[in-house]
PDB file of C-alpha atoms in Angstrom:
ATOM      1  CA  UNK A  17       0.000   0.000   0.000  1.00 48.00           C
ATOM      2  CA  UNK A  18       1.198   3.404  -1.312  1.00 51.00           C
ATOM      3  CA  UNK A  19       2.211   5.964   1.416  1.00 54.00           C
ATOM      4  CA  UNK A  20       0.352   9.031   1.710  1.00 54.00           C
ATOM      5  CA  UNK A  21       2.070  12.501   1.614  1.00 52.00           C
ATOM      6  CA  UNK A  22       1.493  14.187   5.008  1.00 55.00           C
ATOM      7  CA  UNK A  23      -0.186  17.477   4.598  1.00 60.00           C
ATOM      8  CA  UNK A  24       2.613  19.507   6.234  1.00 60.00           C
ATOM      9  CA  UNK A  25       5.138  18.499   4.036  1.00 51.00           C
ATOM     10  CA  UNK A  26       3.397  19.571   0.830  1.00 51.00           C
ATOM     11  CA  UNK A  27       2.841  23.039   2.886  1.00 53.00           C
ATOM     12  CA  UNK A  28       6.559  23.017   3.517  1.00 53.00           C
ATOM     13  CA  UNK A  29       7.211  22.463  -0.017  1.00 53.00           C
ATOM     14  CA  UNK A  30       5.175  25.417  -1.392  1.00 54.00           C
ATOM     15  CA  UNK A  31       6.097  27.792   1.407  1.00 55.00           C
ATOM     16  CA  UNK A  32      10.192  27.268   0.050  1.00 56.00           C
ATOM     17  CA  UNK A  33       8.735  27.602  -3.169  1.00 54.00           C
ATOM     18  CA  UNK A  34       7.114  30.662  -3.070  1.00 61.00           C
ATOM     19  CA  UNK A  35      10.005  32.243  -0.543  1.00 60.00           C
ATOM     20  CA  UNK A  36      12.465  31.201  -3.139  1.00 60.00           C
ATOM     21  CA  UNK A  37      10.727  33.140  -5.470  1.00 57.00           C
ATOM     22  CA  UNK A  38      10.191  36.143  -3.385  1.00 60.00           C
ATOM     23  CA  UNK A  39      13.648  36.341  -2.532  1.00 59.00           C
ATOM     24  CA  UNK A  40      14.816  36.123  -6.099  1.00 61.00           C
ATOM     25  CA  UNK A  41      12.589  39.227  -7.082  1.00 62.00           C
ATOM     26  CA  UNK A  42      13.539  40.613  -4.352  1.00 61.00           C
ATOM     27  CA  UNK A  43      17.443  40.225  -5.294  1.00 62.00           C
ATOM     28  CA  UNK A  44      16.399  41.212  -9.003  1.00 62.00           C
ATOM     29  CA  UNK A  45      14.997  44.717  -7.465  1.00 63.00           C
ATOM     30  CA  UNK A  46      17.615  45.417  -5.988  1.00 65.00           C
ATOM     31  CA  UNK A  47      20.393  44.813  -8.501  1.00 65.00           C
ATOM     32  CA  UNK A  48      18.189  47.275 -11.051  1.00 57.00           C
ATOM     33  CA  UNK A  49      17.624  49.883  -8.307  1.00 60.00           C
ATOM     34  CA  UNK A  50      21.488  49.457  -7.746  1.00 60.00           C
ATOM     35  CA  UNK A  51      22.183  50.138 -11.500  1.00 63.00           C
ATOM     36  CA  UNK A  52      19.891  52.868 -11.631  1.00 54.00           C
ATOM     37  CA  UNK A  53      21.813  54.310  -8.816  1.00 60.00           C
ATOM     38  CA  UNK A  54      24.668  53.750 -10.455  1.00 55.00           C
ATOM     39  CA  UNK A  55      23.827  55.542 -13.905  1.00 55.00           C
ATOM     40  CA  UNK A  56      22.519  58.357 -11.622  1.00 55.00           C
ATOM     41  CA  UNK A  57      25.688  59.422 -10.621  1.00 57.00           C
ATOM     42  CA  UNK A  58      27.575  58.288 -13.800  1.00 56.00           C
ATOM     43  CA  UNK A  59      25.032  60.545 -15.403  1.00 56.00           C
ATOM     44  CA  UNK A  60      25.633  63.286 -12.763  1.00 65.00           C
ATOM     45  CA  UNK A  61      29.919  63.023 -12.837  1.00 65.00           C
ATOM     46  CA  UNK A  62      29.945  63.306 -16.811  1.00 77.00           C
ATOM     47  CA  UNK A  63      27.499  66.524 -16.013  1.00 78.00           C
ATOM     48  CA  UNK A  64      29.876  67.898 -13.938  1.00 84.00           C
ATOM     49  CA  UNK A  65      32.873  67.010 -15.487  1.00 86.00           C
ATOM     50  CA  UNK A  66      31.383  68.616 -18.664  1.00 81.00           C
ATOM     51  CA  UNK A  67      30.809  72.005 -16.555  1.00 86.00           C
ATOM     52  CA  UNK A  68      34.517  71.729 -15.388  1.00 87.00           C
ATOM     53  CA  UNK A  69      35.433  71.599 -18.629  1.00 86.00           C
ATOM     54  CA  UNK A  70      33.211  74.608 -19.928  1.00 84.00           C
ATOM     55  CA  UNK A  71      34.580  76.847 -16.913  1.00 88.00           C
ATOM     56  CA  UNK A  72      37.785  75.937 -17.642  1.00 89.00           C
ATOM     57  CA  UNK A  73      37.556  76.981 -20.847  1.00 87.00           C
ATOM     58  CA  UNK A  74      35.692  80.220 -20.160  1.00 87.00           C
ATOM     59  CA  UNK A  75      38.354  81.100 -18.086  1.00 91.00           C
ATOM     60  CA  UNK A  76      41.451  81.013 -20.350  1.00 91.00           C
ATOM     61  CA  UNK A  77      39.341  82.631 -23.113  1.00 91.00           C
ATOM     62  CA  UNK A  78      40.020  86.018 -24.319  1.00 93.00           C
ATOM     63  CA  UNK A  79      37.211  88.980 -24.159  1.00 94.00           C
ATOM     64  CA  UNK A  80      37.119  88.826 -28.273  1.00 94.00           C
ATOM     65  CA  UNK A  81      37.061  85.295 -27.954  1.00 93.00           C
ATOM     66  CA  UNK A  82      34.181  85.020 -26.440  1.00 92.00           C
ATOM     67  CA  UNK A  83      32.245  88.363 -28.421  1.00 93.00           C
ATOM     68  CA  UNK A  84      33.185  85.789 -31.361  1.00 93.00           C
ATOM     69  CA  UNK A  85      31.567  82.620 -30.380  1.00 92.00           C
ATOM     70  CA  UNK A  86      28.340  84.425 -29.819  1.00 91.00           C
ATOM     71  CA  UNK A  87      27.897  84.707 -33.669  1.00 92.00           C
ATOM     72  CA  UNK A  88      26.897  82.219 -36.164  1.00 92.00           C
ATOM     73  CA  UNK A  89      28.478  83.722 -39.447  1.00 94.00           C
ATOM     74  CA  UNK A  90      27.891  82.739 -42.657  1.00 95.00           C
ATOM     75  CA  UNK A  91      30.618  81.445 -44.571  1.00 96.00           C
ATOM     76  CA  UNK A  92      32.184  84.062 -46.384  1.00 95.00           C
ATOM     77  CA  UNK A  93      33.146  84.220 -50.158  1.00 93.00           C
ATOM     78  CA  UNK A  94      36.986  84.863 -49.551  1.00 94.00           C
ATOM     79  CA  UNK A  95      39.259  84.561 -46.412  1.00 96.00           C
ATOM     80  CA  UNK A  96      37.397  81.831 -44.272  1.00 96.00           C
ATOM     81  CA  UNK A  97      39.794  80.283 -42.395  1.00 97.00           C
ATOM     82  CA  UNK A  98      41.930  83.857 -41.485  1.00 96.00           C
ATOM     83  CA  UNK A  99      38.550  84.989 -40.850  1.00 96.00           C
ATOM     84  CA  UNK A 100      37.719  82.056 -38.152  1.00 96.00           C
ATOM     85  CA  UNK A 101      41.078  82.654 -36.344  1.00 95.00           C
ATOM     86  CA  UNK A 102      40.847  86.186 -36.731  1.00 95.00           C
ATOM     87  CA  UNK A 103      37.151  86.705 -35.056  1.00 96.00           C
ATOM     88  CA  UNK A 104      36.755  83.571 -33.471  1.00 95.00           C
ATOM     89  CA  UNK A 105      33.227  82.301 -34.622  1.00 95.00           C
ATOM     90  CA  UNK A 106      31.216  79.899 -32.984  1.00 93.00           C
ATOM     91  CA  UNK A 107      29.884  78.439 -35.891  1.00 94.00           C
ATOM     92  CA  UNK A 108      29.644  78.692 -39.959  1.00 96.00           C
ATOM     93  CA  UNK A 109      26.236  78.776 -41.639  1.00 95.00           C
ATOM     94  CA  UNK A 110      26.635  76.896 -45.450  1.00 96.00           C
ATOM     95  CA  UNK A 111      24.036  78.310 -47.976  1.00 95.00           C
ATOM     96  CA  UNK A 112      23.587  77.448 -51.615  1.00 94.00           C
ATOM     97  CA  UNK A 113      26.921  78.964 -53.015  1.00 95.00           C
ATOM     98  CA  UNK A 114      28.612  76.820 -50.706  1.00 96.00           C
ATOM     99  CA  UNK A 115      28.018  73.848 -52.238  1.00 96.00           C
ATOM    100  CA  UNK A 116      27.933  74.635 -56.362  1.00 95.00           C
ATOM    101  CA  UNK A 117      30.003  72.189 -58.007  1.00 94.00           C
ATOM    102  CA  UNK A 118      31.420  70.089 -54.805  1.00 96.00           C
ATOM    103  CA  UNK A 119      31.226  66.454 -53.921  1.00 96.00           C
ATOM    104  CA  UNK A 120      30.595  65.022 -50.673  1.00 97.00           C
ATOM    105  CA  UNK A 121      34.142  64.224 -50.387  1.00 97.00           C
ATOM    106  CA  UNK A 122      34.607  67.817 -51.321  1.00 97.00           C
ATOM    107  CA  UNK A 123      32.403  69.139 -48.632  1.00 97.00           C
ATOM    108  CA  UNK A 124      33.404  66.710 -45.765  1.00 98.00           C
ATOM    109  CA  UNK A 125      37.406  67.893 -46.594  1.00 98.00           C
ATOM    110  CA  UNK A 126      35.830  71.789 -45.992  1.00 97.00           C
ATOM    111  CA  UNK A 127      34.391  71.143 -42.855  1.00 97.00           C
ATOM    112  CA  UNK A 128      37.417  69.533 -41.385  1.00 98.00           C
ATOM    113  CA  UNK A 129      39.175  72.805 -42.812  1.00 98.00           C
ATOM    114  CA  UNK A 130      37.134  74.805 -40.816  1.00 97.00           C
ATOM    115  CA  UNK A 131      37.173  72.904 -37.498  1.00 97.00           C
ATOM    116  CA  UNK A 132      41.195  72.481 -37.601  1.00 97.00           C
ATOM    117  CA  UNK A 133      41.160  76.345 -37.749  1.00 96.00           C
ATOM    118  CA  UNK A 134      39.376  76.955 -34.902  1.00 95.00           C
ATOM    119  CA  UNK A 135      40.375  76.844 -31.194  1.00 92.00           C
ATOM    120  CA  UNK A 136      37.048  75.760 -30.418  1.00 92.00           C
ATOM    121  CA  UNK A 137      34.964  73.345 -32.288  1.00 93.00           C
ATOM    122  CA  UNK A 138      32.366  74.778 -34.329  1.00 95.00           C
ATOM    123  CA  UNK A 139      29.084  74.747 -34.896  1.00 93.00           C
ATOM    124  CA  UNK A 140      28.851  74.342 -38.779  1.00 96.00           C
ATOM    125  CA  UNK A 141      24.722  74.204 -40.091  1.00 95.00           C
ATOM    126  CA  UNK A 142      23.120  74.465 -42.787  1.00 95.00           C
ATOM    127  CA  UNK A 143      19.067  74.561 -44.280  1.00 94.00           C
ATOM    128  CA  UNK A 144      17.827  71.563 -45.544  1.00 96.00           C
ATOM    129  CA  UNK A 145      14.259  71.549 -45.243  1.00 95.00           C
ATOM    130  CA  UNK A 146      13.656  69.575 -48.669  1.00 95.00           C
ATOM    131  CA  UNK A 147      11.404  70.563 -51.475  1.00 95.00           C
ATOM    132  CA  UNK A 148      12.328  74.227 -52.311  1.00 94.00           C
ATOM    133  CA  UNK A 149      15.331  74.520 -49.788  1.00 94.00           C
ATOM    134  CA  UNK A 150      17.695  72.102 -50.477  1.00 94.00           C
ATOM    135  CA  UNK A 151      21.610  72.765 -49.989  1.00 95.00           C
ATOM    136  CA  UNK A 152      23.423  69.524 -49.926  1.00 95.00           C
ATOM    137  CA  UNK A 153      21.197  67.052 -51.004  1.00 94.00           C
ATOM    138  CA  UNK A 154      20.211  69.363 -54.338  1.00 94.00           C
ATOM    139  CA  UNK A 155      24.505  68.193 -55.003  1.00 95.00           C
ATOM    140  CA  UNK A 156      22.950  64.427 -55.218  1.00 94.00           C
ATOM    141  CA  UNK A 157      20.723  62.907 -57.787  1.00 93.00           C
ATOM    142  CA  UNK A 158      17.836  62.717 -55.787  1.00 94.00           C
ATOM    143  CA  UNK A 159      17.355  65.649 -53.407  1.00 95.00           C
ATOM    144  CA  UNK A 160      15.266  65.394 -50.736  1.00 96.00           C
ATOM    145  CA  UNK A 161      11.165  66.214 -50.615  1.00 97.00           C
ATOM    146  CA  UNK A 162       9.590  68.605 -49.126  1.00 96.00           C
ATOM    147  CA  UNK A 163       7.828  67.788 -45.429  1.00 96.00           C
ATOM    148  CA  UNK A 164       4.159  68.478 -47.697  1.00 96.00           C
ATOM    149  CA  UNK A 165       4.618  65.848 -50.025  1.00 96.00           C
ATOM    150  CA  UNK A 166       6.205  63.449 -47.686  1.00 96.00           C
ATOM    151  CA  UNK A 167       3.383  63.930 -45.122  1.00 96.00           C
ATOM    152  CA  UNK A 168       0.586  63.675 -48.102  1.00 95.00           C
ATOM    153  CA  UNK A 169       2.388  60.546 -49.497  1.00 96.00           C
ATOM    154  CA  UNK A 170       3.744  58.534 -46.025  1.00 96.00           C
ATOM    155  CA  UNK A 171       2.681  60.353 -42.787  1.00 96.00           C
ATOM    156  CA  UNK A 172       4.545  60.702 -39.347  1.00 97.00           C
ATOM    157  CA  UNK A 173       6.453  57.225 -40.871  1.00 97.00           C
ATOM    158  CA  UNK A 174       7.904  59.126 -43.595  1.00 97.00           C
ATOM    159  CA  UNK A 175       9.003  62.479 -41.466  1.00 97.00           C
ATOM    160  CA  UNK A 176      11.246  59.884 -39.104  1.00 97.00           C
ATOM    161  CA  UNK A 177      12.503  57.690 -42.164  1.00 97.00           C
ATOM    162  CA  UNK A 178      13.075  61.265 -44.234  1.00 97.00           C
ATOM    163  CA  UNK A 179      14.865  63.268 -40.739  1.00 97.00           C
ATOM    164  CA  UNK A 180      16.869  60.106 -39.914  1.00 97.00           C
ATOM    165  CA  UNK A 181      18.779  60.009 -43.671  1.00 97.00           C
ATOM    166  CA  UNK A 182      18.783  64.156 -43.570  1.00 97.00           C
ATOM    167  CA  UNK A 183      20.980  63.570 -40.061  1.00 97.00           C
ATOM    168  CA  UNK A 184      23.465  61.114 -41.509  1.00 97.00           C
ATOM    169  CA  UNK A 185      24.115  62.705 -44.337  1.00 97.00           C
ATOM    170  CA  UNK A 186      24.939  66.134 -42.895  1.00 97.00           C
ATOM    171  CA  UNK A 187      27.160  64.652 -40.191  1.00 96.00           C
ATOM    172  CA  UNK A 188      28.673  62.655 -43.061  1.00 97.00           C
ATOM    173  CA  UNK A 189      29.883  65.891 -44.183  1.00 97.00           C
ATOM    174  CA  UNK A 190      30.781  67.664 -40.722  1.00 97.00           C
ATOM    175  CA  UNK A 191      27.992  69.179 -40.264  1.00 97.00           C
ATOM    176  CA  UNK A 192      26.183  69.445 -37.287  1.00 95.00           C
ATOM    177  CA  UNK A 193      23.170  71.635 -37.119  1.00 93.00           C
ATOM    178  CA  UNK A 194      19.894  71.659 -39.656  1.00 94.00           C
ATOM    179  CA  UNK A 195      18.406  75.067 -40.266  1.00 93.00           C
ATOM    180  CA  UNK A 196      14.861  73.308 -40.276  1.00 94.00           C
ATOM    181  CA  UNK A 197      12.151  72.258 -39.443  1.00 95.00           C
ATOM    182  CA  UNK A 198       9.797  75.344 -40.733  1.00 95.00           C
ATOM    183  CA  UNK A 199       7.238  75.240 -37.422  1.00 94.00           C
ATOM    184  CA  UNK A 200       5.394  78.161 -38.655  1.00 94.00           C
ATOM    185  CA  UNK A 201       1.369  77.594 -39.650  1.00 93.00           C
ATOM    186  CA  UNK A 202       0.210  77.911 -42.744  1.00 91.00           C
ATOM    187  CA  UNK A 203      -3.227  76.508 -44.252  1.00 89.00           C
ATOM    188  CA  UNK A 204      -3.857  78.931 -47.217  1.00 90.00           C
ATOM    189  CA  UNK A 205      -1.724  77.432 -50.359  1.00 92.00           C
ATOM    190  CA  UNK A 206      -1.230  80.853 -51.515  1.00 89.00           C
ATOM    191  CA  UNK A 207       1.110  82.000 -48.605  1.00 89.00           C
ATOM    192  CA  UNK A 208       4.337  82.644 -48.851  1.00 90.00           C
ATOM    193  CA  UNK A 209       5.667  79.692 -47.099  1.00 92.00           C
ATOM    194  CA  UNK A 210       3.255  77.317 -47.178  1.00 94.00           C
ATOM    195  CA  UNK A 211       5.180  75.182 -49.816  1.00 94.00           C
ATOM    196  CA  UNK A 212       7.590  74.935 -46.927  1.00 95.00           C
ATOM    197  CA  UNK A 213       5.553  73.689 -44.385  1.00 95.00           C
ATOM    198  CA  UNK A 214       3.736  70.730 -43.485  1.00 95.00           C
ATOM    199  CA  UNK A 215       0.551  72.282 -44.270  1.00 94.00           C
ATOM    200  CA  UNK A 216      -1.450  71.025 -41.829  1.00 95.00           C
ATOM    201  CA  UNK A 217      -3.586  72.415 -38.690  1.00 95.00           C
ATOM    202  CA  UNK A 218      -1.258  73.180 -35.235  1.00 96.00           C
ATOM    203  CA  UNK A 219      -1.554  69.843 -33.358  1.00 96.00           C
ATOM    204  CA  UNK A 220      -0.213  67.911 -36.869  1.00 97.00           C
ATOM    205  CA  UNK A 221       2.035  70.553 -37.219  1.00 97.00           C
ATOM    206  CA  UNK A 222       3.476  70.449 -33.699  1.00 96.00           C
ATOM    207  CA  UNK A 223       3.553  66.981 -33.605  1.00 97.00           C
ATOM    208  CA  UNK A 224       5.732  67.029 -36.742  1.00 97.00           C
ATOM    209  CA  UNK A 225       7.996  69.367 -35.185  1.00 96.00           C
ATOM    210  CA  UNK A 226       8.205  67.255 -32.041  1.00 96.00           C
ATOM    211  CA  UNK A 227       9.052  64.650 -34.032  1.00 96.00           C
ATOM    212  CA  UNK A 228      11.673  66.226 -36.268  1.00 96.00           C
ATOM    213  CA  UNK A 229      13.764  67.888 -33.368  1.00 95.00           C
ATOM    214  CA  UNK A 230      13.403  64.777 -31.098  1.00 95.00           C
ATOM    215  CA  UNK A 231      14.819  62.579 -34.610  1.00 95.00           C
ATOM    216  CA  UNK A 232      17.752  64.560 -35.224  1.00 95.00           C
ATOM    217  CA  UNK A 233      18.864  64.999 -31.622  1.00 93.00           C
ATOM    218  CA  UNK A 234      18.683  61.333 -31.798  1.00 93.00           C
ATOM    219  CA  UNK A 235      21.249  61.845 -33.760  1.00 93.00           C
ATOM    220  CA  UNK A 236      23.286  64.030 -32.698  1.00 92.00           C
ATOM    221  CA  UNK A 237      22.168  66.703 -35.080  1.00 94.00           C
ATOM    222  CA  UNK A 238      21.190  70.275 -33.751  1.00 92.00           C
ATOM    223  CA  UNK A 239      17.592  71.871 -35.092  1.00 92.00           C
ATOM    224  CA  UNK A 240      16.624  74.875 -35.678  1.00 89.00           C
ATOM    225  CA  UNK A 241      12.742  76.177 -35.326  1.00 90.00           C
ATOM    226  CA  UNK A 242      11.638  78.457 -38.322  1.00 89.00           C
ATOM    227  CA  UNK A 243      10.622  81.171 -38.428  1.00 88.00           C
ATOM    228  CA  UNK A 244       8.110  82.636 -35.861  1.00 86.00           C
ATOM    229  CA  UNK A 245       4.754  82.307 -34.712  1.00 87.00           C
ATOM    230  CA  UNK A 246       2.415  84.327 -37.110  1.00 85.00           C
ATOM    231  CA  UNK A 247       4.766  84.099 -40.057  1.00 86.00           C
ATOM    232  CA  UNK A 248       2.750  81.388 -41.758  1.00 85.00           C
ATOM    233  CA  UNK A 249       0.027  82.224 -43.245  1.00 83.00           C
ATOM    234  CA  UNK A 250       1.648  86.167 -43.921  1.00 84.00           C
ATOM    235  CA  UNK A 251       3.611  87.465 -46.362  1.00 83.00           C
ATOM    236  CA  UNK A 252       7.446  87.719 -47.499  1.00 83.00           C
ATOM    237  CA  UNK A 253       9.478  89.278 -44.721  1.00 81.00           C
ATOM    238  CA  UNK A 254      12.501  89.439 -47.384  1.00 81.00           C
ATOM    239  CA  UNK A 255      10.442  92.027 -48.814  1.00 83.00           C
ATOM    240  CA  UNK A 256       8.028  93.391 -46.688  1.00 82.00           C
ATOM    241  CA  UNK A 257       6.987  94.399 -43.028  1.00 81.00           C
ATOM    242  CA  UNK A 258       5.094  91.500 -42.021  1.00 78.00           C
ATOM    243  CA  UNK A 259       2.328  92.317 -39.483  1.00 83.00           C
ATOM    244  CA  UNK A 260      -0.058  90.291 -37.102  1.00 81.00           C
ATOM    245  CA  UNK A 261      -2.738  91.688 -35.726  1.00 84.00           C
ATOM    246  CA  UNK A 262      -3.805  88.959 -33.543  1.00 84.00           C
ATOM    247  CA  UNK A 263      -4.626  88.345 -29.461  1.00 85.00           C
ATOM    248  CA  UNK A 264      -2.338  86.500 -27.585  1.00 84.00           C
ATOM    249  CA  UNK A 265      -4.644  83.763 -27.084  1.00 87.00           C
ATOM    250  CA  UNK A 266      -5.302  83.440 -30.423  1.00 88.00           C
ATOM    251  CA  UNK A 267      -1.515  82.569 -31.221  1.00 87.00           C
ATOM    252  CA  UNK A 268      -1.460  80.717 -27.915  1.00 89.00           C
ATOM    253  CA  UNK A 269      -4.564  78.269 -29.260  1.00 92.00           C
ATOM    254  CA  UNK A 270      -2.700  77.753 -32.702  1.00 93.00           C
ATOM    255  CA  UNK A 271       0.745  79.307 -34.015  1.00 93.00           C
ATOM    256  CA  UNK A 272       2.765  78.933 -30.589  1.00 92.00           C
ATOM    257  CA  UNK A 273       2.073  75.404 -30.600  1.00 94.00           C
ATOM    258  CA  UNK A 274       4.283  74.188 -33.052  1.00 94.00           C
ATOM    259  CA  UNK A 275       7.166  75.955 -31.495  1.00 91.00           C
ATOM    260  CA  UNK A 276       6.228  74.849 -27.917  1.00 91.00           C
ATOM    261  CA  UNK A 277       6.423  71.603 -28.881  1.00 93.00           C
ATOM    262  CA  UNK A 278       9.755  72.104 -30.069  1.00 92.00           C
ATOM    263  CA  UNK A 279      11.197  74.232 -27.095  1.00 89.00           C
ATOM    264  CA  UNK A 280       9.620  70.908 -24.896  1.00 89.00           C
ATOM    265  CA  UNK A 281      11.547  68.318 -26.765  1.00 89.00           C
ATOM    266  CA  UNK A 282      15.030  69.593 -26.909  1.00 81.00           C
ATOM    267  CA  UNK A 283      17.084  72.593 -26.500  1.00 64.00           C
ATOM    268  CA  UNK A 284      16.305  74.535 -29.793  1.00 57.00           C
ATOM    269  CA  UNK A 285      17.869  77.305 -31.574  1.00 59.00           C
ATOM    270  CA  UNK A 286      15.485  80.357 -33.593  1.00 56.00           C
ATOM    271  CA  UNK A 287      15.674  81.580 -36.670  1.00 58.00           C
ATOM    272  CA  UNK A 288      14.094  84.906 -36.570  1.00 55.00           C
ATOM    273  CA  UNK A 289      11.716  86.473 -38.995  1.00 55.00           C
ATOM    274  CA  UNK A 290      11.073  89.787 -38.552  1.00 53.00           C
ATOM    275  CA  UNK A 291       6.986  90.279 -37.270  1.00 56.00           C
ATOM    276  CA  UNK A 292       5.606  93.079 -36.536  1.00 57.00           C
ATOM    277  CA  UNK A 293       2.735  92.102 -33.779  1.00 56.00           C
ATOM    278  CA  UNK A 294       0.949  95.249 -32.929  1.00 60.00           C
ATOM    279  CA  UNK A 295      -0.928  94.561 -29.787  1.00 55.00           C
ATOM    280  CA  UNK A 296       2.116  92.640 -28.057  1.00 55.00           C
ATOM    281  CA  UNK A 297       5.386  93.059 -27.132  1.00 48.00           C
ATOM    282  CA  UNK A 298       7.438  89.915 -26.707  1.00 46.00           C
ATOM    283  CA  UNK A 299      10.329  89.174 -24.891  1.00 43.00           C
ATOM    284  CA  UNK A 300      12.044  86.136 -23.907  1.00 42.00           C
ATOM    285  CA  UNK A 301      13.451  84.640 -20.399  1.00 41.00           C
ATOM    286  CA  UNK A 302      15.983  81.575 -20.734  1.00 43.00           C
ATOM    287  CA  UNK A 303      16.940  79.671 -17.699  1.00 42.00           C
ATOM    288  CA  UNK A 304      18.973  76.471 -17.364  1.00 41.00           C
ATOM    289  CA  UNK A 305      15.498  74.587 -16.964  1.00 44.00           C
ATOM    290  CA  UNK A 306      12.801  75.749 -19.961  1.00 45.00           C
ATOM    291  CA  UNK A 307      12.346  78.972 -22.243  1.00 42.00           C
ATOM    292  CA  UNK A 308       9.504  81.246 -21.303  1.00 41.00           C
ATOM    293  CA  UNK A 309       8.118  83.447 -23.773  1.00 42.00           C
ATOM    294  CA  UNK A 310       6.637  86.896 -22.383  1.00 42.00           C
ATOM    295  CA  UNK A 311       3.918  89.172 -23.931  1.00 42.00           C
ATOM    296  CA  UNK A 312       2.824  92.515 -23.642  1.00 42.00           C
ATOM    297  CA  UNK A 313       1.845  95.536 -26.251  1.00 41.00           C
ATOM    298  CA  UNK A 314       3.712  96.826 -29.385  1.00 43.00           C
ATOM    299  CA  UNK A 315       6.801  94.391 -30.064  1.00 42.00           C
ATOM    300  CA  UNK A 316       8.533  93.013 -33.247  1.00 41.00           C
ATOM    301  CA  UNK A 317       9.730  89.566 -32.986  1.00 41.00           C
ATOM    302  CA  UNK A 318      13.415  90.596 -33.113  1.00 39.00           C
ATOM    303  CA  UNK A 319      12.500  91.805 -29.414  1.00 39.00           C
ATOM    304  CA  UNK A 320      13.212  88.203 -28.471  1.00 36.00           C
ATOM    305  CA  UNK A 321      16.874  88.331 -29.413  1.00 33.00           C
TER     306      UNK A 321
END
């Protein structure tokens, strides 16, 4: 005859069971909670061993030094690398002239010019929105489309797949900043820069610039926000005064979003169009935590600078 299992042996059984397992999660808790302590303060030394560094640096510079590294020149037609050691830049801009009749090999050979000139590395950018601003990809066979027709044709998908080969192509090159995306809001076809945009209402659009920005710093690639709340559905500041005559919360409910969602996902750089906003006055406070944007009466947007 079979022997029967007592009753407090099977207990015994599932009670080392079930401790086993409890003490094994427990031990898995706190190896994570020990790496995430450690990453903390890996994260928090290469903070302030990157401050160290900037003081450091900030201290041996020159007055003109740093005057010079609080402009973003564009590349000049003669004298560029006297000029960079002479006046001490903090970056070069690269437009269209830049790039007539170069290669990529050409281009990545100019960039390392540049940034063996300079004491400091540079910030080198350039536009490349696609469509009707192109600069280096209009040197390939296929330059790139605008953020319209790839929106129309592929959606959010096509944005990330379209940013993502923008980003290693220009730091194939040396460069390391993208004058784009355009965040301004345009739905009438006829406007200036609608071509330009994503033409689509502000929660698209400012989910297209989250996207964008958040894609290229991915990436390691800087962005740049164009061009200013109330430009998009205006006219051509190149050749006139543009002027918007809306409320604050009107801009607020629609053509700040865009760039909100920008200034949320990274740290973002401006490119300034010159507004002329008649009932406000704008003026901006930066911190080391967020960018606040301040309104009251009778203000261009070059207030901000």
């Amino acid at each position: 005859m079979r022997r029967r299992i007592k009753p407090i042996v099977v207990y015994l059984f599932f009670f080392l069971v079930i401790g086993g397992l409890i003490f094994s999660d427990h031990q898995h808790h706190r190896q994570v909670e020990s790496q995430v302590e450690k990453t903390e303060k890996t994260t928090q030394t290469s903070e302030t061993e990157k401050n160290k560094v900037v003081e450091e640096r900030l201290v041996s510079m020159t007055l003109e030094e740093k005057v010079g590294q609080l402009f973003w020149a564009r590349v000049p037609s003669s004298h560029q690398l006297e000029d960079l050691q002479s006046y001490h830049f903090g970056g070069y801009l690269l437009f269209g002239r830049d790039f007539q009749g170069q290669t990529l090999e050409d281009m990545k050979a100019l960039t390392d010019r540049y940034q063996a000139a300079s004491k400091i590395p540079l910030l080198i950018g350039s536009d490349e929105e696609g469509g009707t601003v192109t600069r280096i990809s209009s040197i390939l066979e296929t330059p790139f489309q605008s953020p319209l027709e790839l929106y129309q044709k592929g959606g959010m998908e096509a944005i990330r797949s379209d940013t993502r080969q923008k980003a290693e192509l220009l730091k194939s090159v040396g460069i390391n900043a993208g004058l784009f995306p355009v965040a301004d809001l345009a739905s009438n076809p006829s406007a200036f820069i609608y071509d330009r945009t994503i033409g689509q209402d502000a929660q698209t659009t400012a989910s297209y610039v989250e996207e964008v920005v958040t894609e290229l710093q991915k990436n390691k690639v800087g962005s740049t926000l164009k061009h200013f709340p109330g430009y998009g559905d205006n006219g051509d500041s190149h050749t006139d005064i543009i002027q918007d005559n809306r409320s604050l919360d009107e801009l607020r409910q629609a053509d700040l979003l865009p760039f909100q969602a920008g200034i949320d996902a990274v740290r973002i750089v401006f490119w300034f169009r010159t507004i002329f906003y008649p009932r406000l006055i704008l003026f901006r406070h930066r911190s080391h935590q967020k960018s606040m944007i301040f309104f009251a009466k009778n203000s261009t947007s070059m207030e901000l600078l």
